[in-house]
XYZ file of C-alpha atoms in Angstrom:
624
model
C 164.818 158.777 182.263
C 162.370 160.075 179.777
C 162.444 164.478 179.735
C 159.692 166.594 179.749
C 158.638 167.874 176.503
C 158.828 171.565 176.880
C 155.688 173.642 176.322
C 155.576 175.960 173.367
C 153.022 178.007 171.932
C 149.551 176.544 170.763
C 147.046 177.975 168.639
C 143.961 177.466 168.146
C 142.443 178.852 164.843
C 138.860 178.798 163.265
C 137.699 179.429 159.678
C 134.464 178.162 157.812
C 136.580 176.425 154.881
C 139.055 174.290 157.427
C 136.829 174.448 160.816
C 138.411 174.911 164.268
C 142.070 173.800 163.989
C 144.573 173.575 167.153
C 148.324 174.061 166.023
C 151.781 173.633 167.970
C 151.126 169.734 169.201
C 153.232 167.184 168.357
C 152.698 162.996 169.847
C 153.138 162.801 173.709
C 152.859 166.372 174.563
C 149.519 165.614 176.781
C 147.675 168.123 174.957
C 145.263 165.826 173.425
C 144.659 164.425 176.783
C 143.710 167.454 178.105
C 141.664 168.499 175.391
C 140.222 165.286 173.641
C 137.170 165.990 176.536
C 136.122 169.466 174.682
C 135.354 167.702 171.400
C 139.011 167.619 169.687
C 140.040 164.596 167.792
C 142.917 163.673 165.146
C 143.259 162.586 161.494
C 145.632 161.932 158.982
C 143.552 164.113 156.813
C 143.960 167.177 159.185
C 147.315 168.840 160.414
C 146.867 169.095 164.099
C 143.846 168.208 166.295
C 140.488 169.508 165.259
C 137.215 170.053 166.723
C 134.327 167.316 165.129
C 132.006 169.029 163.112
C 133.215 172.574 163.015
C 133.544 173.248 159.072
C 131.209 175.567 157.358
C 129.027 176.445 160.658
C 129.947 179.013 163.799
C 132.565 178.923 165.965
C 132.144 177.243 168.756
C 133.429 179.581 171.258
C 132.390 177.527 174.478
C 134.297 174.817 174.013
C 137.113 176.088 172.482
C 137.589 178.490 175.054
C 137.304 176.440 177.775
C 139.822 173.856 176.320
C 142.197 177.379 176.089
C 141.718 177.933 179.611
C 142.188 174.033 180.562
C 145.641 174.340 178.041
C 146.807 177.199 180.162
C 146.163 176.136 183.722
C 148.629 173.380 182.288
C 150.996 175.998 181.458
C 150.653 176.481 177.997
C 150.539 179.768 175.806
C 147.124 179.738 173.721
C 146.003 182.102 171.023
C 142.983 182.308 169.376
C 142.164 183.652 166.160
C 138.871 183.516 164.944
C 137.172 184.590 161.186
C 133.444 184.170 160.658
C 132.817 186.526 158.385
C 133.982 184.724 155.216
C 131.948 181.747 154.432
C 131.969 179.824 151.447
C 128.621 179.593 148.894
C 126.033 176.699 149.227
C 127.353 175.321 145.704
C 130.718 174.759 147.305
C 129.893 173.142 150.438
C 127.565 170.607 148.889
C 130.496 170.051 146.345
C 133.390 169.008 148.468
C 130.775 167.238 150.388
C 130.605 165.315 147.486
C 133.791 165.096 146.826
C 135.027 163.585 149.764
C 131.653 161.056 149.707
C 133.652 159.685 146.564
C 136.667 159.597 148.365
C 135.649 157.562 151.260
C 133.998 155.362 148.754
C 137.133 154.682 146.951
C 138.827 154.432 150.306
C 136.155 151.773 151.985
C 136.045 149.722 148.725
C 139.860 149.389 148.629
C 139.518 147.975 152.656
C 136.567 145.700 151.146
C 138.815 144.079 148.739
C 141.939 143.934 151.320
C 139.040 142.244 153.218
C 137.759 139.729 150.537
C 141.503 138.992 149.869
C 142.536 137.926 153.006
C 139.097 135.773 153.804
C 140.290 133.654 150.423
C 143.902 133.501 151.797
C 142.600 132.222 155.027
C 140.066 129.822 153.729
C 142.734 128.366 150.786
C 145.604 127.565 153.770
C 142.497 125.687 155.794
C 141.665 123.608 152.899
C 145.291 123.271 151.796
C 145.974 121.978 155.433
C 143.250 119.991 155.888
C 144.534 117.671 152.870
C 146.053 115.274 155.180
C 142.337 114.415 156.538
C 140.602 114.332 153.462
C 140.363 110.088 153.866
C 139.101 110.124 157.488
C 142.307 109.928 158.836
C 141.845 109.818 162.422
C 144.499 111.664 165.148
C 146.511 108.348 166.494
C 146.720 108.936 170.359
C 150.107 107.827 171.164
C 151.204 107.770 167.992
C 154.066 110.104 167.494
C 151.769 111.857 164.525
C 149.825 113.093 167.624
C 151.062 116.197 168.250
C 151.457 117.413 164.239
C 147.774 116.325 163.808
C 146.413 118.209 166.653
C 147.930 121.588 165.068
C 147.294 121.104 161.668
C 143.507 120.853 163.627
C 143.841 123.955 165.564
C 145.654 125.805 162.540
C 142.654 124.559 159.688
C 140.361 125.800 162.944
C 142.196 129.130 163.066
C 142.356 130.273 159.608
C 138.492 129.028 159.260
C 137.730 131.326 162.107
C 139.794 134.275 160.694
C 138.279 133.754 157.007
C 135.059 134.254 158.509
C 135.904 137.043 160.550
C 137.419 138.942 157.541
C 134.301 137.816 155.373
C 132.069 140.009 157.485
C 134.748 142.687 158.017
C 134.730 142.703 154.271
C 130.785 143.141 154.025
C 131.184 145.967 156.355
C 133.148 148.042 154.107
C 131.190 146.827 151.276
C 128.028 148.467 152.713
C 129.725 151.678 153.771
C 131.152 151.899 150.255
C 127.835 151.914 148.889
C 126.546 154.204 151.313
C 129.225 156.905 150.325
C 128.815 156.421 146.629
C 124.748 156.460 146.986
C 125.498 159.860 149.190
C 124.718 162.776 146.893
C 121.831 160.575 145.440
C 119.793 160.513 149.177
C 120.851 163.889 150.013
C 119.423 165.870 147.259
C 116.165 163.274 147.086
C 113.378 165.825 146.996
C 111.266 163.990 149.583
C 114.133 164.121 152.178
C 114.631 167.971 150.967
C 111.389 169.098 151.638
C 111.558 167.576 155.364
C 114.968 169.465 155.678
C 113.643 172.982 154.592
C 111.012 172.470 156.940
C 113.450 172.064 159.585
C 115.752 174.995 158.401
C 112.809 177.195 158.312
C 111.938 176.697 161.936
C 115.363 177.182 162.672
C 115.509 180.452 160.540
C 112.539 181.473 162.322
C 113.971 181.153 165.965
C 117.158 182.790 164.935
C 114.971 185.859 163.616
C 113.396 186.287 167.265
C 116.638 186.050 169.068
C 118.336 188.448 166.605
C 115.435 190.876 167.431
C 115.364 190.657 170.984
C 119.344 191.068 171.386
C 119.009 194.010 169.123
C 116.081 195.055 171.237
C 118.081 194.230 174.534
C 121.439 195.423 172.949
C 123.102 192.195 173.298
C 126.722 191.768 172.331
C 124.829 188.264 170.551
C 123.041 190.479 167.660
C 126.009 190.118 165.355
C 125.996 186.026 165.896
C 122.551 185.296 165.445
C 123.117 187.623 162.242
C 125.775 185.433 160.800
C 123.270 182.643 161.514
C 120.439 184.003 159.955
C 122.421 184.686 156.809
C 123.908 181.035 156.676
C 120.099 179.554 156.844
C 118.898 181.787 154.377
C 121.640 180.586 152.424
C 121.430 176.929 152.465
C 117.445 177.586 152.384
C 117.890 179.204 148.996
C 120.532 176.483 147.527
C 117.647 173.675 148.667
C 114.706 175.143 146.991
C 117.166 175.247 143.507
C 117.641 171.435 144.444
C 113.721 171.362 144.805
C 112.536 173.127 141.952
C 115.240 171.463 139.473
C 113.886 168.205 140.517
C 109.917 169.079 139.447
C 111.565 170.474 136.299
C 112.999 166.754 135.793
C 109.848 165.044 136.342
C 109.675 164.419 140.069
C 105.728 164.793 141.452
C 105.989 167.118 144.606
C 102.723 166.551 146.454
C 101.284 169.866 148.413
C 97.653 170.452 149.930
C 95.765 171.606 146.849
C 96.682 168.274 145.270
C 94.222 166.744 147.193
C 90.480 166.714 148.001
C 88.444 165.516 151.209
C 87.539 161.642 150.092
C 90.132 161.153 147.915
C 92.442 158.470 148.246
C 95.937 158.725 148.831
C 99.008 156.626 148.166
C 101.103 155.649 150.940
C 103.776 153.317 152.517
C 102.576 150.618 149.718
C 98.697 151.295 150.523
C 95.874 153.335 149.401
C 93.972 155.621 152.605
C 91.181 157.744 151.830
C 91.051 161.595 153.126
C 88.997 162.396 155.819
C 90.635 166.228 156.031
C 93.347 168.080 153.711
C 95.409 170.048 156.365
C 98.532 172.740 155.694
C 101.368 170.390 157.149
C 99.439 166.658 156.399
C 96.703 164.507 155.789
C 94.210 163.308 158.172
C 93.772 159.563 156.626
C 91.874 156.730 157.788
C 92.743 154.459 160.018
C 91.611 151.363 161.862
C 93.966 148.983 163.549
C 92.210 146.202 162.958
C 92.291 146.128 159.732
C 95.766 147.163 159.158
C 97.578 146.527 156.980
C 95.316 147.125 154.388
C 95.294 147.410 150.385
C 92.893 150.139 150.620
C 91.602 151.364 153.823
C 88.000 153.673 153.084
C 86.210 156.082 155.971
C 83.692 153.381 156.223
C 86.382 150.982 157.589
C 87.397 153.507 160.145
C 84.100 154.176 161.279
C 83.242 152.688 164.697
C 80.533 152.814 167.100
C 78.650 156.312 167.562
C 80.155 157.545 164.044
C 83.737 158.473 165.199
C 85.964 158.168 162.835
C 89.515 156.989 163.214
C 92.215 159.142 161.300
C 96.050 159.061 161.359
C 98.012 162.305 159.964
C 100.110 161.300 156.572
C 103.306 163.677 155.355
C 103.076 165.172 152.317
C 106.296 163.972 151.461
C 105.135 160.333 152.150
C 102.599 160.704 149.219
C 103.008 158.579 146.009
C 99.947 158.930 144.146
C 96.289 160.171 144.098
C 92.806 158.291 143.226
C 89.424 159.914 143.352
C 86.982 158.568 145.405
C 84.381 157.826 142.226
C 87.187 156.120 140.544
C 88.214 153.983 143.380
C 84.905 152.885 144.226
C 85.200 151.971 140.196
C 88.031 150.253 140.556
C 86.945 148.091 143.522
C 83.557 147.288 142.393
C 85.732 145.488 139.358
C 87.880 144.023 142.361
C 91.269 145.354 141.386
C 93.336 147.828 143.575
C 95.240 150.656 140.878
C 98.455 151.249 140.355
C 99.805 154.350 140.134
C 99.610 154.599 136.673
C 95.915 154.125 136.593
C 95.558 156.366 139.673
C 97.602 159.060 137.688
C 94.916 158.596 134.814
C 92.146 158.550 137.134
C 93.377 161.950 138.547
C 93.957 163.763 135.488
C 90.268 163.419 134.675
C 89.100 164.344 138.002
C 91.244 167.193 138.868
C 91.186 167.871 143.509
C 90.208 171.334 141.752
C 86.921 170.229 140.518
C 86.062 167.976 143.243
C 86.562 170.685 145.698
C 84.250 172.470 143.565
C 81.762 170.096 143.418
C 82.220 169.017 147.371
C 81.250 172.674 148.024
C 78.337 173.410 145.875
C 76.940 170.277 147.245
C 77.355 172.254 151.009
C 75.784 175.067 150.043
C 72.606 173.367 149.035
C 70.594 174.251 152.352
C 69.927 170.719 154.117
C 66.502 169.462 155.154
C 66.026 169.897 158.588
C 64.615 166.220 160.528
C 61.028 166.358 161.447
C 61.341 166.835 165.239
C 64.647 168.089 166.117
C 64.380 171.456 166.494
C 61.979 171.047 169.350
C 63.437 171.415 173.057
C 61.063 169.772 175.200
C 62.023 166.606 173.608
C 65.253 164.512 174.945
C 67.824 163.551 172.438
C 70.207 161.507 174.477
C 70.951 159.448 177.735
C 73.888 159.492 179.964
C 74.302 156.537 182.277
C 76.735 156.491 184.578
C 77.481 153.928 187.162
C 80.438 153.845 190.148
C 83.171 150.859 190.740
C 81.267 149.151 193.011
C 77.543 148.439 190.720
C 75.726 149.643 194.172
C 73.282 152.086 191.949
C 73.491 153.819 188.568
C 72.151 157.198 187.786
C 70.447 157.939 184.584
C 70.296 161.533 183.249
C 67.951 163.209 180.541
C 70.366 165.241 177.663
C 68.971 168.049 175.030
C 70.202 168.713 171.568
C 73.621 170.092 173.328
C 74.603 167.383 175.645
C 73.155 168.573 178.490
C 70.970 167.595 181.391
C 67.352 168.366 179.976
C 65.457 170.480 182.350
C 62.049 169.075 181.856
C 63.146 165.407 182.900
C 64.606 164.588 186.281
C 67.952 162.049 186.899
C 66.934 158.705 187.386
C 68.647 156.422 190.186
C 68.468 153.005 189.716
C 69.605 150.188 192.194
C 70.320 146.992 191.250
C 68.347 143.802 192.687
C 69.056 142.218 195.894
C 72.339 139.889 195.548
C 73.712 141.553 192.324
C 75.604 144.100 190.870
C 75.557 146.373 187.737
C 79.228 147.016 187.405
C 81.028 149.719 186.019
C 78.889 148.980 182.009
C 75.873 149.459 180.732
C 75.896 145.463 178.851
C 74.764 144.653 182.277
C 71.408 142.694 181.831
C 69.323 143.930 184.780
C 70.718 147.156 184.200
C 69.107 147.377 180.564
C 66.064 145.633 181.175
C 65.771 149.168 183.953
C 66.528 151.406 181.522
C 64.373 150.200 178.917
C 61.640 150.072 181.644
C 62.294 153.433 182.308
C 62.402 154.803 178.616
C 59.515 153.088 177.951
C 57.397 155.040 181.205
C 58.397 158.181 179.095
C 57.268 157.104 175.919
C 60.988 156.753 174.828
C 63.025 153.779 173.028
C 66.719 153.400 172.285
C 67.917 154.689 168.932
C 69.753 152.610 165.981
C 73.394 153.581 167.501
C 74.614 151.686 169.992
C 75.920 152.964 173.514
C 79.755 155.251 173.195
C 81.991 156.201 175.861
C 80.972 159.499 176.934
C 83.929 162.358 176.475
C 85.192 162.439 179.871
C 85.013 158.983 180.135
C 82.612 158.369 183.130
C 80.085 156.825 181.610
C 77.550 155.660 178.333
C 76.124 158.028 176.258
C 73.225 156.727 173.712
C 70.386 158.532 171.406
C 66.844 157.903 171.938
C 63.966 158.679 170.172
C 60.020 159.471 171.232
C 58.097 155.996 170.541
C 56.243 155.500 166.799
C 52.512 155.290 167.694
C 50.953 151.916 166.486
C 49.840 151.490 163.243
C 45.595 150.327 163.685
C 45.135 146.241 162.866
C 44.106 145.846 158.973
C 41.186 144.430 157.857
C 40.552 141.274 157.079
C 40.575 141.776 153.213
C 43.821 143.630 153.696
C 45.881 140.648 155.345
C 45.269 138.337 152.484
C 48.095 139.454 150.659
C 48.448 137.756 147.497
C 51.036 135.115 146.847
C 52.465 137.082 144.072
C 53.299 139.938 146.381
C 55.075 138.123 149.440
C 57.149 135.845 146.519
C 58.332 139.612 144.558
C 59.913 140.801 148.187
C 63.096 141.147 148.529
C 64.640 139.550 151.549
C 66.536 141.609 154.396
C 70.177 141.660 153.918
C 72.261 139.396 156.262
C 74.743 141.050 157.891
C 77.972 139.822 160.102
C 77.184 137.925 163.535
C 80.184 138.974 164.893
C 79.858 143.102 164.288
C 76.650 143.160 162.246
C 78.558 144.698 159.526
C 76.858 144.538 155.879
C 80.361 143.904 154.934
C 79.609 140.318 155.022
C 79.860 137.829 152.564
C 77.185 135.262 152.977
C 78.868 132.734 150.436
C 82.183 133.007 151.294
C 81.129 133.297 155.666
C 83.572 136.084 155.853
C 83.391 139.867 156.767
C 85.944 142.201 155.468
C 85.665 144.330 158.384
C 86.528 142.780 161.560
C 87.568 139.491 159.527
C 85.267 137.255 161.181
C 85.140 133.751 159.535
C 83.445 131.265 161.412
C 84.696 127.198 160.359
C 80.775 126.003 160.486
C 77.761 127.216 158.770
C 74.892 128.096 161.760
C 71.893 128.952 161.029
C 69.040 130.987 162.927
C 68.529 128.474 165.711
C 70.475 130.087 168.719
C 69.994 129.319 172.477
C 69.901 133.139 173.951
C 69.830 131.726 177.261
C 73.456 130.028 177.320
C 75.481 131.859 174.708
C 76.090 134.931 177.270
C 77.459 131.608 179.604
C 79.915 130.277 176.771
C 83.981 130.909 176.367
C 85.417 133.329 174.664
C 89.179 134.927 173.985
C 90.470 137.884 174.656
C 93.125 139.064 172.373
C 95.298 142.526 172.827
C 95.952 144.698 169.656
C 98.477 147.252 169.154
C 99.217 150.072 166.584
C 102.892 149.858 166.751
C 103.251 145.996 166.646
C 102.609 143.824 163.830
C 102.517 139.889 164.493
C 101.480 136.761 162.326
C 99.253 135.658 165.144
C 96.773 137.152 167.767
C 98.200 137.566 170.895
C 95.710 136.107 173.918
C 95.507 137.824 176.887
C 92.817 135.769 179.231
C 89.344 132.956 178.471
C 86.605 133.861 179.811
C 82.745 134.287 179.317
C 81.317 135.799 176.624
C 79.249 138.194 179.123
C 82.577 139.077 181.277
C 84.360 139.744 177.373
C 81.970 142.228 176.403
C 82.313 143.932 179.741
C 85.852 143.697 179.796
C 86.132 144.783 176.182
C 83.789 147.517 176.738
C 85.147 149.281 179.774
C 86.834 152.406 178.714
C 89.815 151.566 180.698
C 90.905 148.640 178.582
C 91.833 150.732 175.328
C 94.802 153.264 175.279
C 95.824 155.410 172.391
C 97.813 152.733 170.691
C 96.489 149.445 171.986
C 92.884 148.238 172.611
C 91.344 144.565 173.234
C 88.934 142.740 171.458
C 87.678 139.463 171.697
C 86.529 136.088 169.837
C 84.549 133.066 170.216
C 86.275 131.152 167.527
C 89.805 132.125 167.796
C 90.846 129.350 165.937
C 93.844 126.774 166.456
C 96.691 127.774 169.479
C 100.146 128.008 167.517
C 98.956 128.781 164.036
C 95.996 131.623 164.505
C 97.219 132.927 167.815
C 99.404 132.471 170.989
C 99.648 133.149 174.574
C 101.594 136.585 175.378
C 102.336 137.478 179.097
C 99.527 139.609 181.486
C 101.643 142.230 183.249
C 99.011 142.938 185.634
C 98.260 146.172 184.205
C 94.627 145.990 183.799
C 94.178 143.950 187.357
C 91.983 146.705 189.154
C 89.536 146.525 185.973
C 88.938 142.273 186.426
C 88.929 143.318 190.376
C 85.956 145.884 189.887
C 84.385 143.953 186.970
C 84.204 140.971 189.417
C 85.993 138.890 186.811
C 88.413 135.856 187.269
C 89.846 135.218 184.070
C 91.665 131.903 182.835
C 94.686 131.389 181.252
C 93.676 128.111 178.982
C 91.890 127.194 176.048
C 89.510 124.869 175.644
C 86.877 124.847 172.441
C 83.469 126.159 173.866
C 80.263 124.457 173.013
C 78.710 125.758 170.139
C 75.714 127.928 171.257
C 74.295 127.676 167.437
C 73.467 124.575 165.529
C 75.197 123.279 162.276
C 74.075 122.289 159.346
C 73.682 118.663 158.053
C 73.268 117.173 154.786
């Protein structure tokens, strides 16, 4: 019968050099039963158990005193002795940090190669075995070489097995090996400093308010936050040396006055320009379409009604700078810089004097448009219509958004049998409104209809009506030939989002990417193109594919409405659709509808389809 091990005296002892140390246990005692659950472990590097993580920082009096307590209730004798007061200096800690980095590096590599040896042993008794098959020697059943062949088999499958398994054992250690030795290289990377010291600072910061309210509050805490405020101030200090030593050596440590509004900035392997040049980041642009991009401008995240789409950008993330003049350069020669060009490019154009320049431009006083200072004219309208298209109301705004006092809300009804939905892309419903605008001498302005910003309805400018210009005379319409041959024709723009991105050689637009396979020309049936199929894809900020992903076919008319309706884009997702999605499998693919966006289709009055056929072209190609 196995005795009891008697139970001595245990200590448990904490110091910032060796950490939080518990002495007097020796193997099958139960202590480190009882107090493995409080965060104690064992290592043949440490005498005794130890608590993870404890070296250099404060005693963790919680947990060690509640694994004293659970030690005693076994009946134990516990003593603690605890010294925070000496600490060690920033220049040590990192040191035997690095020390034992190097350690574990020679330690891994030296399992790698135990590793590497023992796949080859494995692998050479396989092949070494498998000699006897090497002619296609068959296993004889019923031969008495039966039995020996069938575990020379199992034995050439074993070893195989075990070579393999020690192959990737062996790549294991490999990889942490070069993780050790590459240790002190990533931690003092200035980048991944910077991010740190922002993170110590907030910490130094909270530790400053609770040291002042327990002094405030006489708390017996005051002297513990004060040990922690002098260990942050201490590692903050050794981390701006680490900092400051690596500008000396060259390294480009990007801050705010770096940078000016417009510029372009470097990063993750792309060029973004600045819309804003903020204390913490930059506010760059950003357009999901068209990501990833070489170089993304403002004008690419512009979108209907002027908003601009921006994404915030950590200084630390920065690689390089361009000014806007010598990007616009660049791209007009149709090459994207490097960041040796951009470095160039930015030594001559200083953010200094473009700031300079981008303010004396501002405080040129602006000519004020011919009209807009007077109230009794409307700026905008704000239509807003419920779930179930029964009526729409149509209110008058002034220069601030509001309802205009001089003009009265308009209710409008839809005809008998029909219904205007919950959009203003409703035909009947903008035939009223122009009727309406018209009575008032009004007409629509050159930007299109935007969400309103609570999301209830469609905001769009108007504009009084341009009187009519009085007929010419008859001498005056015979223009000469000359005259009508020297004009210059009107710019064609993209069908798709009437874009003067367009390319009218190539058929493509470089801002919604629209590249239609025929040529068509100006002869389009306006009567059945509303009526013809159409895609609708789902995009997403976080996920990058190869193809689109397809959501529903349907109807041009019941895309636009579906597309439209504020309740179909999210912060980090949004749907679009196509008429020419191209081929299924190569250019996009079916994903799966989770029923999510049901109760729009419901209220929309739209049954979607979940197949593909080609549409009939609503425009007419050309022939030879």
């Amino acid at each position: 019968m196995t005795e009891t091990p008697a139970k001595g005296a245990i200590t448990i002892t904490h110091t910032r050099a060796e950490g939080t140390i518990l002495n007097g246990s020796r193997k099958g005692d139960g202590i480190f039963e009882i107090v493995r659950k409080h965060g104690f472990w064992f290592s043949g590097h440490v005498t005794g158990l130890f608590l993870k993580q404890s070296r250099d920082k404060e005693a963790d009096t919680w947990r060690i005193n509640r694994a004293a307590d659970a030690l005693r209730a076994a009946g134990h004798e516990v003593t603690i002795e605890i010294d925070d007061e000496e600490h060690r200096s920033f220049e040590e800690i990192e040191a035997e940090l690095e020390e034992r980095a190097a350690d574990r590096a020679d330690r891994f590599s030296e399992r790698a190669g135990r590793a590497v040896a023992s796949a080859d042993a494995r692998r050479a008794t396989a092949d070494r075995i498998s000699k006897r098959f090497e002619f296609g020697q068959p296993i004889l059943v019923g031969h008495h070489s039966e039995g020996p062949a069938r575990r020379a088999a199992a034995r050439i499958g074993t070893n195989m097995q075990k070579s393999f398994e020690d192959r990737d054992r062996a790549g294991y250690w490999a990889n942490r090996a070069e993780a050790s030795e590459n240790y002190a290289k990533h931690r003092k990377d200035p980048y991944r400093t910077l991010r740190r010291l922002e993170r110590l600072g907030a910490a130094l910061r909270q530790q400053e308010r609770h040291h002042a309210e327990a002094v405030e509050k006489g708390w017996d805490s005051a002297e513990r936050h004060a040990r922690q405020i002098r260990d942050l101030k201490r590692d903050i200090a050794g981390w701006e040396e680490i900092v400051k030593k690596a500008e000396e050596d060259g390294v480009k440590v990007w801050r705010p006055e770096d940078f000016a509004p417009r510029d372009f900035v470097l990063c993750s392997g792309s060029w973004y320009q600045i819309a804003r040049v903020n204390p913490k980041t930059l506010s760059i642009a950003w357009n999901l379409r068209l990501a990833p991009k070489q170089v993304m401008t403002l004008e690419d995240a512009t979108f209907d009604g002027g908003r601009v789409g921006t994404h915030t950008a950590d200084y630390t993330n920065a690689r390089a700078r361009c000014p806007e003049a010598a990007m616009l350069a660049f791209l007009a020669d149709g090459k994207v810089p490097g960041t040796k060009l951009a470095h160039a490019a930015s030594k001559e154009q200083p953010a200094s004097a473009v700031r300079e320049a981008q303010a004396a431009a501002k405080s040129k006083p602006k000519p004020k448009k011919k009209g807009s200072s007077d109230p009794k004219v409307a700026k905008r309208i704000y239509v807003a219509c419920p779930l179930g298209g029964a009526e729409a109301t149509l209110t008058w705004l002034n220069g601030n958004s509001r309802p205009h006092k001089d003009f009265k809300p308009v209710k409008i009804t839809p005809p008998e049998g029909e219904k205007f939905h919950r959009a203003v892309w409703s035909r009947s419903l903008q035939a009223e409104i122009e009727k309406i605008l018209g009575e008032q001498g009004y007409v629509c302005g050159e930007r299109d209809w935007a969400v309103s910003p609570d999301r209830s309805g469609f905001v769009r400018p108007i504009q009084p009506k341009q009187p009519e210009e009085p007929p010419m005379e008859a001498d005056e319409q015979q223009a000469p030939e000359s005259a009508s041959k020297e004009q210059a024709p009107a710019a064609e723009t993209c069908p798709m989002c009437r874009s003067s991105q367009w390319d009218p050689k190539a058929r493509f637009c470089s801002h919604c990417h629209h590249n239609p396979k025929a040529t068509p020309t100006s002869a389009v049936d306006p009567e059945g193109w509303q009526e013809a199929m159409a895609m609708v894809f789902i995009v997403s900020k976080n996920t990058r594919r190869a193809r689109k992903r397809a959501l529903w076919a349907m109807t041009r008319r019941e895309a636009q409405a579906v597309c439209g309706d504020p309740r179909t884009s999210g912060r980090s997702y949004m749907l679009t659709w196509s008429d020419r999605p191209g081929d299924e499998g190569a250019d996009w693919e079916w994903v799966p509808d989770n029923g999510s966006l049901d109760a729009v289709l419901e209220d929309l009055g739209i049954t979607p389809r979940r197949e593909w056929t080609a549409p009939r072209d609503a425009v007419v190609t050309a022939t030879a």
